[in-house]
């Protein structure tokens, strides 16, 4: 198949961010398919119209010069989404694909996906990674009644024009079905674990020796966006409690976002910055993997109403499983239950920071538990979330919709002949 794969935030392992699309696409290439990734050159000058093309692990990547950053205001992000949608529509159409596969967020990716699929008379498969627009509406990012109606209409438009919908969690599947989409056409393909990326333990040992403040001390790692829904205050206040309980425990926070400077300011005010909490900043996926492998435990954070965290499928969670590192979650969502049931992690109180710090300190000092939980995490990665098997499922799905379209086309032609 020639696949037009649309993802505005596509990154490679040498870049910061989640690499689901990269990992899925390169496996589609390995399976013999021709993949064209249509994405944004996020640091580009959006005033130009020149596309840049590169080949990444066999993927033909078409980069549009549309700037984007998590630190942008909501208005600037919307403008970025619209600018990319317009450019991506023309590009995807020109690729003459056999199938269009679009992954959201942002939800506006549905616009170029549907346009290209209709113009090329091919099926479109739509993947949802978050419940948009339900989440931004719930946290008050979208407030204008007209904007809310437009967002909901766009969601229905995406589903109505999709041959299949891919959801990353069972709860997301239920939400799509609740919108009236046929249950038999919704497939759950969760986020995955890149086992090869986390195989090198020597790099993790080297990293610990590189930092005098770390060495062999217990290490808790946060790796992700410093965003509003992550509730980064929680991590800083947790550090303050841990400094009192067990001052040898170290916390490394990797990432960037709109809340980074506010997080730094609070850490300074509470006296934990560069004492037991270290803000590492934004790193490529390959370097973040080393920190995750070096950690004794990782932590995943979400705050806000239930719709925000109920079906969370965070990259940091699956990376922790792949690294064989236990994970602590401070919310009672799907990924938390997966870890708890397998013995691969713990749930922390979202309200009682003192109790949460006590749980973290006890686990980080319990070598036997860390070993058992780490083994359980790795088993989950291998047996349930191995990226190879998940990518194979996606390939079969895309092949199926192409075959269905071919059969339907033959039927239409036969009817026309008669």
Tab-separated table of C-alpha atoms in Angstrom:
chain	number	residue	atom	x	y	z
A	1	UNK	CA	0.000	0.000	0.000
A	2	UNK	CA	0.933	3.632	-0.417
A	3	UNK	CA	-0.054	5.176	2.910
A	4	UNK	CA	-0.517	8.888	3.563
A	5	UNK	CA	0.128	9.109	7.312
A	6	UNK	CA	-0.918	12.482	8.777
A	7	UNK	CA	0.466	13.567	12.142
A	8	UNK	CA	1.149	17.220	12.897
A	9	UNK	CA	3.533	16.438	15.789
A	10	UNK	CA	5.657	13.671	14.204
A	11	UNK	CA	9.157	13.386	15.684
A	12	UNK	CA	12.078	10.975	15.374
A	13	UNK	CA	14.066	9.543	18.330
A	14	UNK	CA	16.653	12.296	17.881
A	15	UNK	CA	13.963	14.877	18.695
A	16	UNK	CA	12.011	15.566	21.903
A	17	UNK	CA	8.524	14.124	22.102
A	18	UNK	CA	6.549	10.925	21.658
A	19	UNK	CA	7.580	8.632	18.799
A	20	UNK	CA	4.488	6.424	18.314
A	21	UNK	CA	4.030	7.555	14.708
A	22	UNK	CA	7.715	7.066	13.895
A	23	UNK	CA	7.763	3.579	15.396
A	24	UNK	CA	4.502	2.527	13.735
A	25	UNK	CA	5.476	3.982	10.356
A	26	UNK	CA	8.922	2.393	10.200
A	27	UNK	CA	7.369	-0.986	10.924
A	28	UNK	CA	4.823	-0.431	8.150
A	29	UNK	CA	7.792	0.230	5.862
A	30	UNK	CA	9.458	-2.985	7.050
A	31	UNK	CA	6.253	-4.836	6.191
A	32	UNK	CA	6.648	-3.701	2.582
A	33	UNK	CA	4.420	-0.630	2.476
A	34	UNK	CA	5.297	2.827	1.158
A	35	UNK	CA	4.703	5.397	3.880
A	36	UNK	CA	4.492	9.155	3.372
A	37	UNK	CA	4.379	11.067	6.647
A	38	UNK	CA	2.790	14.524	6.357
A	39	UNK	CA	3.825	16.617	9.340
A	40	UNK	CA	4.998	20.022	10.504
A	41	UNK	CA	8.510	21.357	10.795
A	42	UNK	CA	7.658	22.774	14.191
A	43	UNK	CA	10.567	25.183	14.322
A	44	UNK	CA	9.920	26.402	10.776
A	45	UNK	CA	8.917	29.806	9.486
A	46	UNK	CA	5.194	29.593	8.838
A	47	UNK	CA	5.342	32.542	6.431
A	48	UNK	CA	6.896	30.414	3.679
A	49	UNK	CA	5.353	27.658	1.610
A	50	UNK	CA	8.321	25.393	0.957
A	51	UNK	CA	8.016	21.801	2.058
A	52	UNK	CA	11.104	19.940	3.195
A	53	UNK	CA	11.411	16.220	2.496
A	54	UNK	CA	13.581	13.665	4.259
A	55	UNK	CA	13.733	9.888	4.606
A	56	UNK	CA	13.675	8.642	8.204
A	57	UNK	CA	14.095	4.871	8.658
A	58	UNK	CA	12.527	4.355	5.228
A	59	UNK	CA	9.638	6.776	5.920
A	60	UNK	CA	9.192	9.560	3.354
A	61	UNK	CA	8.634	12.555	5.623
A	62	UNK	CA	7.114	15.756	4.226
A	63	UNK	CA	7.715	18.656	6.617
A	64	UNK	CA	5.523	21.755	6.356
A	65	UNK	CA	7.019	24.999	7.742
A	66	UNK	CA	4.352	25.482	10.430
A	67	UNK	CA	5.754	26.445	13.808
A	68	UNK	CA	4.297	24.957	16.978
A	69	UNK	CA	5.276	24.827	20.624
A	70	UNK	CA	3.491	23.781	23.825
A	71	UNK	CA	4.290	27.205	25.256
A	72	UNK	CA	2.167	28.986	22.630
A	73	UNK	CA	-1.072	30.650	23.661
A	74	UNK	CA	-4.260	28.781	22.825
A	75	UNK	CA	-5.070	31.275	20.039
A	76	UNK	CA	-1.653	30.784	18.413
A	77	UNK	CA	-2.040	27.020	18.635
A	78	UNK	CA	-5.407	27.189	16.846
A	79	UNK	CA	-3.836	29.268	14.076
A	80	UNK	CA	-1.049	26.699	13.802
A	81	UNK	CA	-3.587	23.869	13.571
A	82	UNK	CA	-5.511	25.636	10.804
A	83	UNK	CA	-2.370	26.567	8.851
A	84	UNK	CA	-1.170	22.986	8.944
A	85	UNK	CA	-4.587	21.585	7.991
A	86	UNK	CA	-4.660	23.722	4.839
A	87	UNK	CA	-1.138	22.776	3.755
A	88	UNK	CA	-1.498	19.134	4.693
A	89	UNK	CA	-4.691	18.774	2.638
A	90	UNK	CA	-2.950	19.761	-0.573
A	91	UNK	CA	0.126	17.667	0.156
A	92	UNK	CA	-1.775	14.507	1.112
A	93	UNK	CA	-3.932	14.815	-2.016
A	94	UNK	CA	-0.835	15.059	-4.226
A	95	UNK	CA	0.577	11.796	-2.853
A	96	UNK	CA	-2.206	9.748	-4.503
A	97	UNK	CA	-2.373	7.243	-1.620
A	98	UNK	CA	-4.234	3.936	-1.349
A	99	UNK	CA	-5.290	4.807	2.193
A	100	UNK	CA	-5.133	7.847	4.476
A	101	UNK	CA	-4.248	7.314	8.133
A	102	UNK	CA	-4.598	10.355	10.380
A	103	UNK	CA	-3.732	10.568	14.060
A	104	UNK	CA	-5.195	13.138	16.426
A	105	UNK	CA	-4.582	15.409	18.325
A	106	UNK	CA	-5.196	18.066	17.103
A	107	UNK	CA	-8.686	17.215	15.942
A	108	UNK	CA	-8.213	19.523	12.942
A	109	UNK	CA	-6.111	16.761	11.356
A	110	UNK	CA	-9.477	15.343	10.225
A	111	UNK	CA	-9.853	18.186	7.712
A	112	UNK	CA	-6.896	17.312	5.441
A	113	UNK	CA	-7.481	13.590	6.022
A	114	UNK	CA	-11.073	13.672	4.790
A	115	UNK	CA	-10.207	16.037	1.937
A	116	UNK	CA	-7.408	13.805	0.639
A	117	UNK	CA	-9.437	10.620	1.046
A	118	UNK	CA	-12.398	12.042	-0.853
A	119	UNK	CA	-10.331	13.539	-3.661
A	120	UNK	CA	-8.378	10.312	-4.112
A	121	UNK	CA	-11.458	8.106	-3.585
A	122	UNK	CA	-9.692	6.033	-0.905
A	123	UNK	CA	-10.597	5.069	2.674
A	124	UNK	CA	-9.543	7.080	5.717
A	125	UNK	CA	-8.671	5.580	9.096
A	126	UNK	CA	-8.772	7.956	12.069
A	127	UNK	CA	-6.771	7.439	15.277
A	128	UNK	CA	-7.641	9.206	18.529
A	129	UNK	CA	-4.965	9.597	21.203
A	130	UNK	CA	-6.984	11.849	23.506
A	131	UNK	CA	-10.683	12.545	23.943
A	132	UNK	CA	-10.927	15.794	22.012
A	133	UNK	CA	-12.845	18.035	22.270
A	134	UNK	CA	-14.122	16.603	25.583
A	135	UNK	CA	-10.830	17.208	27.414
A	136	UNK	CA	-10.224	20.862	26.441
A	137	UNK	CA	-13.872	21.623	27.125
A	138	UNK	CA	-13.648	19.989	30.572
A	139	UNK	CA	-10.563	21.957	31.613
A	140	UNK	CA	-11.940	25.243	30.293
A	141	UNK	CA	-9.568	25.709	27.359
A	142	UNK	CA	-12.553	25.870	24.984
A	143	UNK	CA	-15.288	28.027	26.523
A	144	UNK	CA	-17.025	29.874	23.730
A	145	UNK	CA	-20.348	28.131	22.945
A	146	UNK	CA	-19.816	28.533	19.203
A	147	UNK	CA	-16.297	27.096	19.455
A	148	UNK	CA	-17.629	24.153	21.462
A	149	UNK	CA	-20.317	23.427	18.868
A	150	UNK	CA	-17.761	23.678	16.077
A	151	UNK	CA	-15.367	21.314	17.869
A	152	UNK	CA	-18.089	18.731	18.507
A	153	UNK	CA	-19.214	18.992	14.876
A	154	UNK	CA	-15.625	18.412	13.728
A	155	UNK	CA	-15.398	15.318	15.936
A	156	UNK	CA	-18.586	13.878	14.409
A	157	UNK	CA	-17.324	14.814	10.933
A	158	UNK	CA	-14.114	12.840	11.530
A	159	UNK	CA	-15.951	9.714	12.713
A	160	UNK	CA	-18.579	9.901	9.979
A	161	UNK	CA	-15.915	9.907	7.281
A	162	UNK	CA	-13.685	7.208	8.785
A	163	UNK	CA	-13.698	3.645	7.483
A	164	UNK	CA	-12.315	2.624	10.889
A	165	UNK	CA	-11.452	4.411	14.129
A	166	UNK	CA	-8.389	3.420	16.170
A	167	UNK	CA	-8.603	4.168	19.900
A	168	UNK	CA	-5.654	3.995	22.289
A	169	UNK	CA	-7.665	2.776	25.303
A	170	UNK	CA	-10.897	0.845	25.921
A	171	UNK	CA	-12.577	3.887	27.458
A	172	UNK	CA	-11.861	5.907	24.323
A	173	UNK	CA	-13.484	3.160	22.274
A	174	UNK	CA	-16.619	3.434	24.426
A	175	UNK	CA	-16.727	7.215	23.933
A	176	UNK	CA	-16.539	6.836	20.142
A	177	UNK	CA	-19.321	4.249	20.166
A	178	UNK	CA	-21.328	6.616	22.364
A	179	UNK	CA	-21.180	9.139	19.529
A	180	UNK	CA	-23.083	6.675	17.344
A	181	UNK	CA	-20.139	5.109	15.512
A	182	UNK	CA	-20.549	1.356	14.730
A	183	UNK	CA	-18.850	-0.721	17.471
A	184	UNK	CA	-17.464	-3.233	14.978
A	185	UNK	CA	-15.493	-0.470	13.267
A	186	UNK	CA	-13.636	0.730	16.382
A	187	UNK	CA	-10.336	-1.011	17.121
A	188	UNK	CA	-8.216	-0.567	20.265
A	189	UNK	CA	-4.486	-0.413	19.494
A	190	UNK	CA	-2.863	0.987	22.646
A	191	UNK	CA	0.334	2.932	22.931
A	192	UNK	CA	3.327	0.625	22.739
A	193	UNK	CA	6.707	-0.234	24.192
A	194	UNK	CA	9.876	0.104	22.133
A	195	UNK	CA	11.876	-2.717	23.645
A	196	UNK	CA	15.005	-2.125	21.555
A	197	UNK	CA	15.289	1.521	22.651
A	198	UNK	CA	15.523	0.532	26.335
A	199	UNK	CA	17.815	-2.468	26.060
A	200	UNK	CA	21.173	-0.820	26.934
A	201	UNK	CA	21.767	-0.852	30.700
A	202	UNK	CA	25.417	0.267	30.363
A	203	UNK	CA	24.339	3.762	29.309
A	204	UNK	CA	22.165	4.009	32.413
A	205	UNK	CA	25.099	3.136	34.681
A	206	UNK	CA	27.290	5.682	32.902
A	207	UNK	CA	24.643	8.378	33.393
A	208	UNK	CA	24.570	7.825	37.155
A	209	UNK	CA	28.353	8.206	37.382
A	210	UNK	CA	28.215	11.404	35.337
A	211	UNK	CA	26.329	13.408	37.982
A	212	UNK	CA	27.839	13.933	41.420
A	213	UNK	CA	24.400	14.675	42.874
A	214	UNK	CA	23.095	11.287	41.714
A	215	UNK	CA	25.556	8.405	41.934
A	216	UNK	CA	23.847	5.371	43.481
A	217	UNK	CA	21.154	7.341	45.310
A	218	UNK	CA	17.491	6.366	44.795
A	219	UNK	CA	16.172	8.071	41.654
A	220	UNK	CA	12.602	9.027	40.709
A	221	UNK	CA	12.190	10.317	37.126
A	222	UNK	CA	9.447	12.422	35.551
A	223	UNK	CA	9.680	12.630	31.751
A	224	UNK	CA	7.047	14.569	29.845
A	225	UNK	CA	5.411	17.891	29.161
A	226	UNK	CA	5.350	20.573	31.854
A	227	UNK	CA	1.726	21.316	31.010
A	228	UNK	CA	-1.391	22.506	32.771
A	229	UNK	CA	-3.001	19.068	33.057
A	230	UNK	CA	0.201	17.527	34.454
A	231	UNK	CA	-0.100	19.502	37.685
A	232	UNK	CA	3.637	20.072	38.110
A	233	UNK	CA	3.072	21.682	41.511
A	234	UNK	CA	2.471	18.149	42.756
A	235	UNK	CA	6.001	17.068	41.834
A	236	UNK	CA	7.578	20.062	43.562
A	237	UNK	CA	5.561	19.572	46.756
A	238	UNK	CA	6.362	15.859	46.650
A	239	UNK	CA	10.058	16.778	46.474
A	240	UNK	CA	9.674	19.023	49.520
A	241	UNK	CA	8.141	16.186	51.538
A	242	UNK	CA	10.785	13.725	50.368
A	243	UNK	CA	13.544	16.149	51.349
A	244	UNK	CA	12.175	15.985	54.876
A	245	UNK	CA	11.594	12.207	54.904
A	246	UNK	CA	14.652	10.954	53.005
A	247	UNK	CA	17.005	13.684	51.757
A	248	UNK	CA	19.116	11.222	49.753
A	249	UNK	CA	16.303	10.526	47.260
A	250	UNK	CA	16.745	12.379	43.979
A	251	UNK	CA	14.094	13.486	41.488
A	252	UNK	CA	14.976	14.275	37.861
A	253	UNK	CA	12.330	16.091	35.800
A	254	UNK	CA	12.869	15.937	32.032
A	255	UNK	CA	10.834	18.016	29.613
A	256	UNK	CA	9.557	21.495	28.839
A	257	UNK	CA	6.290	23.358	28.453
A	258	UNK	CA	4.263	26.352	29.563
A	259	UNK	CA	4.568	25.426	33.247
A	260	UNK	CA	8.372	24.987	33.257
A	261	UNK	CA	9.300	28.400	34.654
A	262	UNK	CA	6.487	28.329	37.195
A	263	UNK	CA	7.704	24.898	38.300
A	264	UNK	CA	11.245	26.233	38.675
A	265	UNK	CA	10.035	29.227	40.687
A	266	UNK	CA	8.049	27.053	43.086
A	267	UNK	CA	11.007	24.673	43.487
A	268	UNK	CA	13.237	27.619	44.399
A	269	UNK	CA	10.669	28.942	46.856
A	270	UNK	CA	10.284	25.568	48.583
A	271	UNK	CA	14.044	25.065	48.725
A	272	UNK	CA	14.233	21.859	46.670
A	273	UNK	CA	15.704	23.084	43.375
A	274	UNK	CA	19.110	21.450	42.851
A	275	UNK	CA	18.919	19.904	46.322
A	276	UNK	CA	16.775	16.888	45.585
A	277	UNK	CA	14.819	18.082	42.526
A	278	UNK	CA	16.754	18.637	39.293
A	279	UNK	CA	15.119	20.137	36.196
A	280	UNK	CA	16.966	18.581	33.265
A	281	UNK	CA	15.031	20.303	30.475
A	282	UNK	CA	14.007	19.021	27.055
A	283	UNK	CA	15.888	15.981	25.706
A	284	UNK	CA	15.609	13.785	22.604
A	285	UNK	CA	13.738	10.496	23.070
A	286	UNK	CA	17.025	8.554	22.858
A	287	UNK	CA	18.497	10.459	25.824
A	288	UNK	CA	15.274	10.418	27.819
A	289	UNK	CA	15.331	6.628	27.462
A	290	UNK	CA	18.667	6.493	29.301
A	291	UNK	CA	17.222	8.435	32.240
A	292	UNK	CA	14.174	6.137	32.340
A	293	UNK	CA	16.453	3.092	32.341
A	294	UNK	CA	18.604	4.604	35.118
A	295	UNK	CA	15.582	5.380	37.317
A	296	UNK	CA	14.531	3.214	40.239
A	297	UNK	CA	10.966	4.359	39.610
A	298	UNK	CA	9.212	6.824	37.310
A	299	UNK	CA	6.219	9.018	38.038
A	300	UNK	CA	3.241	9.937	35.839
A	301	UNK	CA	1.105	12.947	36.780
A	302	UNK	CA	-2.310	14.206	35.678
A	303	UNK	CA	-4.713	16.568	37.361
A	304	UNK	CA	-8.193	17.814	36.571
A	305	UNK	CA	-11.644	16.264	36.051
A	306	UNK	CA	-12.070	12.531	35.437
A	307	UNK	CA	-12.404	12.871	31.657
A	308	UNK	CA	-8.787	14.090	31.565
A	309	UNK	CA	-7.135	11.126	33.300
A	310	UNK	CA	-9.612	8.260	33.005
A	311	UNK	CA	-8.235	6.934	29.696
A	312	UNK	CA	-4.734	8.380	29.862
A	313	UNK	CA	-2.148	6.561	27.717
A	314	UNK	CA	1.014	8.536	28.420
A	315	UNK	CA	4.231	7.880	26.533
A	316	UNK	CA	6.174	8.022	29.799
A	317	UNK	CA	4.142	5.111	31.178
A	318	UNK	CA	4.884	2.781	28.265
A	319	UNK	CA	8.530	3.870	28.176
A	320	UNK	CA	8.817	2.940	31.843
A	321	UNK	CA	7.399	-0.523	31.140
A	322	UNK	CA	9.829	-0.988	28.251
A	323	UNK	CA	12.726	-0.028	30.510
A	324	UNK	CA	11.608	-2.485	33.182
A	325	UNK	CA	11.145	0.396	35.611
A	326	UNK	CA	8.201	0.526	38.071
A	327	UNK	CA	5.871	3.491	37.676
A	328	UNK	CA	3.913	5.575	40.194
A	329	UNK	CA	0.709	7.286	38.996
A	330	UNK	CA	-1.195	9.918	40.954
A	331	UNK	CA	-4.563	9.226	39.291
A	332	UNK	CA	-6.920	6.256	39.029
A	333	UNK	CA	-6.954	5.925	35.247
A	334	UNK	CA	-6.661	2.976	32.876
A	335	UNK	CA	-2.865	2.897	32.812
A	336	UNK	CA	-2.728	3.066	36.620
A	337	UNK	CA	-4.968	0.031	36.918
A	338	UNK	CA	-2.904	-1.853	34.339
A	339	UNK	CA	0.258	-1.271	36.393
A	340	UNK	CA	-1.356	-2.069	39.756
A	341	UNK	CA	-2.980	-5.282	38.565
A	342	UNK	CA	0.324	-6.512	37.129
A	343	UNK	CA	2.344	-5.498	40.193
A	344	UNK	CA	4.357	-3.069	38.052
A	345	UNK	CA	3.599	0.135	39.918
A	346	UNK	CA	1.671	1.996	42.578
A	347	UNK	CA	-1.043	4.626	42.821
A	348	UNK	CA	-0.244	7.726	44.855
A	349	UNK	CA	-2.759	9.904	46.613
A	350	UNK	CA	-3.565	12.945	44.501
A	351	UNK	CA	-4.525	15.049	47.536
A	352	UNK	CA	-2.350	13.836	50.419
A	353	UNK	CA	1.221	14.764	49.415
A	354	UNK	CA	2.632	13.615	52.744
A	355	UNK	CA	1.154	10.138	52.297
A	356	UNK	CA	2.324	10.024	48.673
A	357	UNK	CA	5.874	10.937	49.709
A	358	UNK	CA	5.830	8.196	52.314
A	359	UNK	CA	4.763	5.640	49.701
A	360	UNK	CA	7.470	6.776	47.281
A	361	UNK	CA	10.194	6.708	49.947
A	362	UNK	CA	9.226	3.215	51.130
A	363	UNK	CA	9.176	1.773	47.622
A	364	UNK	CA	12.453	3.383	46.603
A	365	UNK	CA	14.160	1.830	49.630
A	366	UNK	CA	12.621	-1.617	49.078
A	367	UNK	CA	15.080	-3.372	46.759
A	368	UNK	CA	13.054	-6.572	46.600
A	369	UNK	CA	9.882	-4.740	45.589
A	370	UNK	CA	11.751	-2.676	42.983
A	371	UNK	CA	13.144	-5.854	41.452
A	372	UNK	CA	9.756	-7.634	41.351
A	373	UNK	CA	7.919	-4.589	40.052
A	374	UNK	CA	10.594	-3.967	37.416
A	375	UNK	CA	10.275	-7.534	36.166
A	376	UNK	CA	6.476	-7.174	36.082
A	377	UNK	CA	6.808	-3.945	34.091
A	378	UNK	CA	9.030	-5.615	31.521
A	379	UNK	CA	6.622	-8.557	31.225
A	380	UNK	CA	3.788	-6.154	30.463
A	381	UNK	CA	5.941	-4.521	27.797
A	382	UNK	CA	6.839	-7.825	26.150
A	383	UNK	CA	3.570	-9.726	26.465
A	384	UNK	CA	0.953	-7.009	26.075
A	385	UNK	CA	2.407	-3.796	24.647
A	386	UNK	CA	5.243	-4.824	22.326
A	387	UNK	CA	5.307	-2.286	19.501
A	388	UNK	CA	6.037	-4.956	16.881
A	389	UNK	CA	2.771	-6.795	17.509
A	390	UNK	CA	0.756	-3.563	17.765
A	391	UNK	CA	2.183	-2.273	14.468
A	392	UNK	CA	1.314	-5.587	12.837
A	393	UNK	CA	-2.289	-5.095	13.985
A	394	UNK	CA	-2.334	-1.628	12.446
A	395	UNK	CA	-0.927	-2.979	9.171
A	396	UNK	CA	-3.637	-5.647	9.025
A	397	UNK	CA	-6.303	-3.019	9.705
A	398	UNK	CA	-5.104	-0.755	6.877
A	399	UNK	CA	-4.849	-3.737	4.513
A	400	UNK	CA	-8.383	-4.732	5.464
A	401	UNK	CA	-9.906	-1.330	4.703
A	402	UNK	CA	-8.070	-1.195	1.380
A	403	UNK	CA	-9.378	-4.658	0.499
A	404	UNK	CA	-12.910	-3.617	1.508
A	405	UNK	CA	-12.673	-0.532	-0.692
A	406	UNK	CA	-11.417	-2.588	-3.637
A	407	UNK	CA	-14.301	-5.040	-3.258
A	408	UNK	CA	-16.806	-2.196	-2.972
A	409	UNK	CA	-15.360	-0.574	-6.087
A	410	UNK	CA	-15.737	-3.783	-8.068
A	411	UNK	CA	-19.317	-4.143	-6.875
A	412	UNK	CA	-20.127	-0.576	-7.934
A	413	UNK	CA	-18.530	-1.165	-11.320
A	414	UNK	CA	-20.475	-4.397	-11.806
A	415	UNK	CA	-23.735	-2.679	-10.868
A	416	UNK	CA	-23.000	0.118	-13.299
A	417	UNK	CA	-22.352	-2.387	-16.082
A	418	UNK	CA	-25.644	-4.106	-15.491
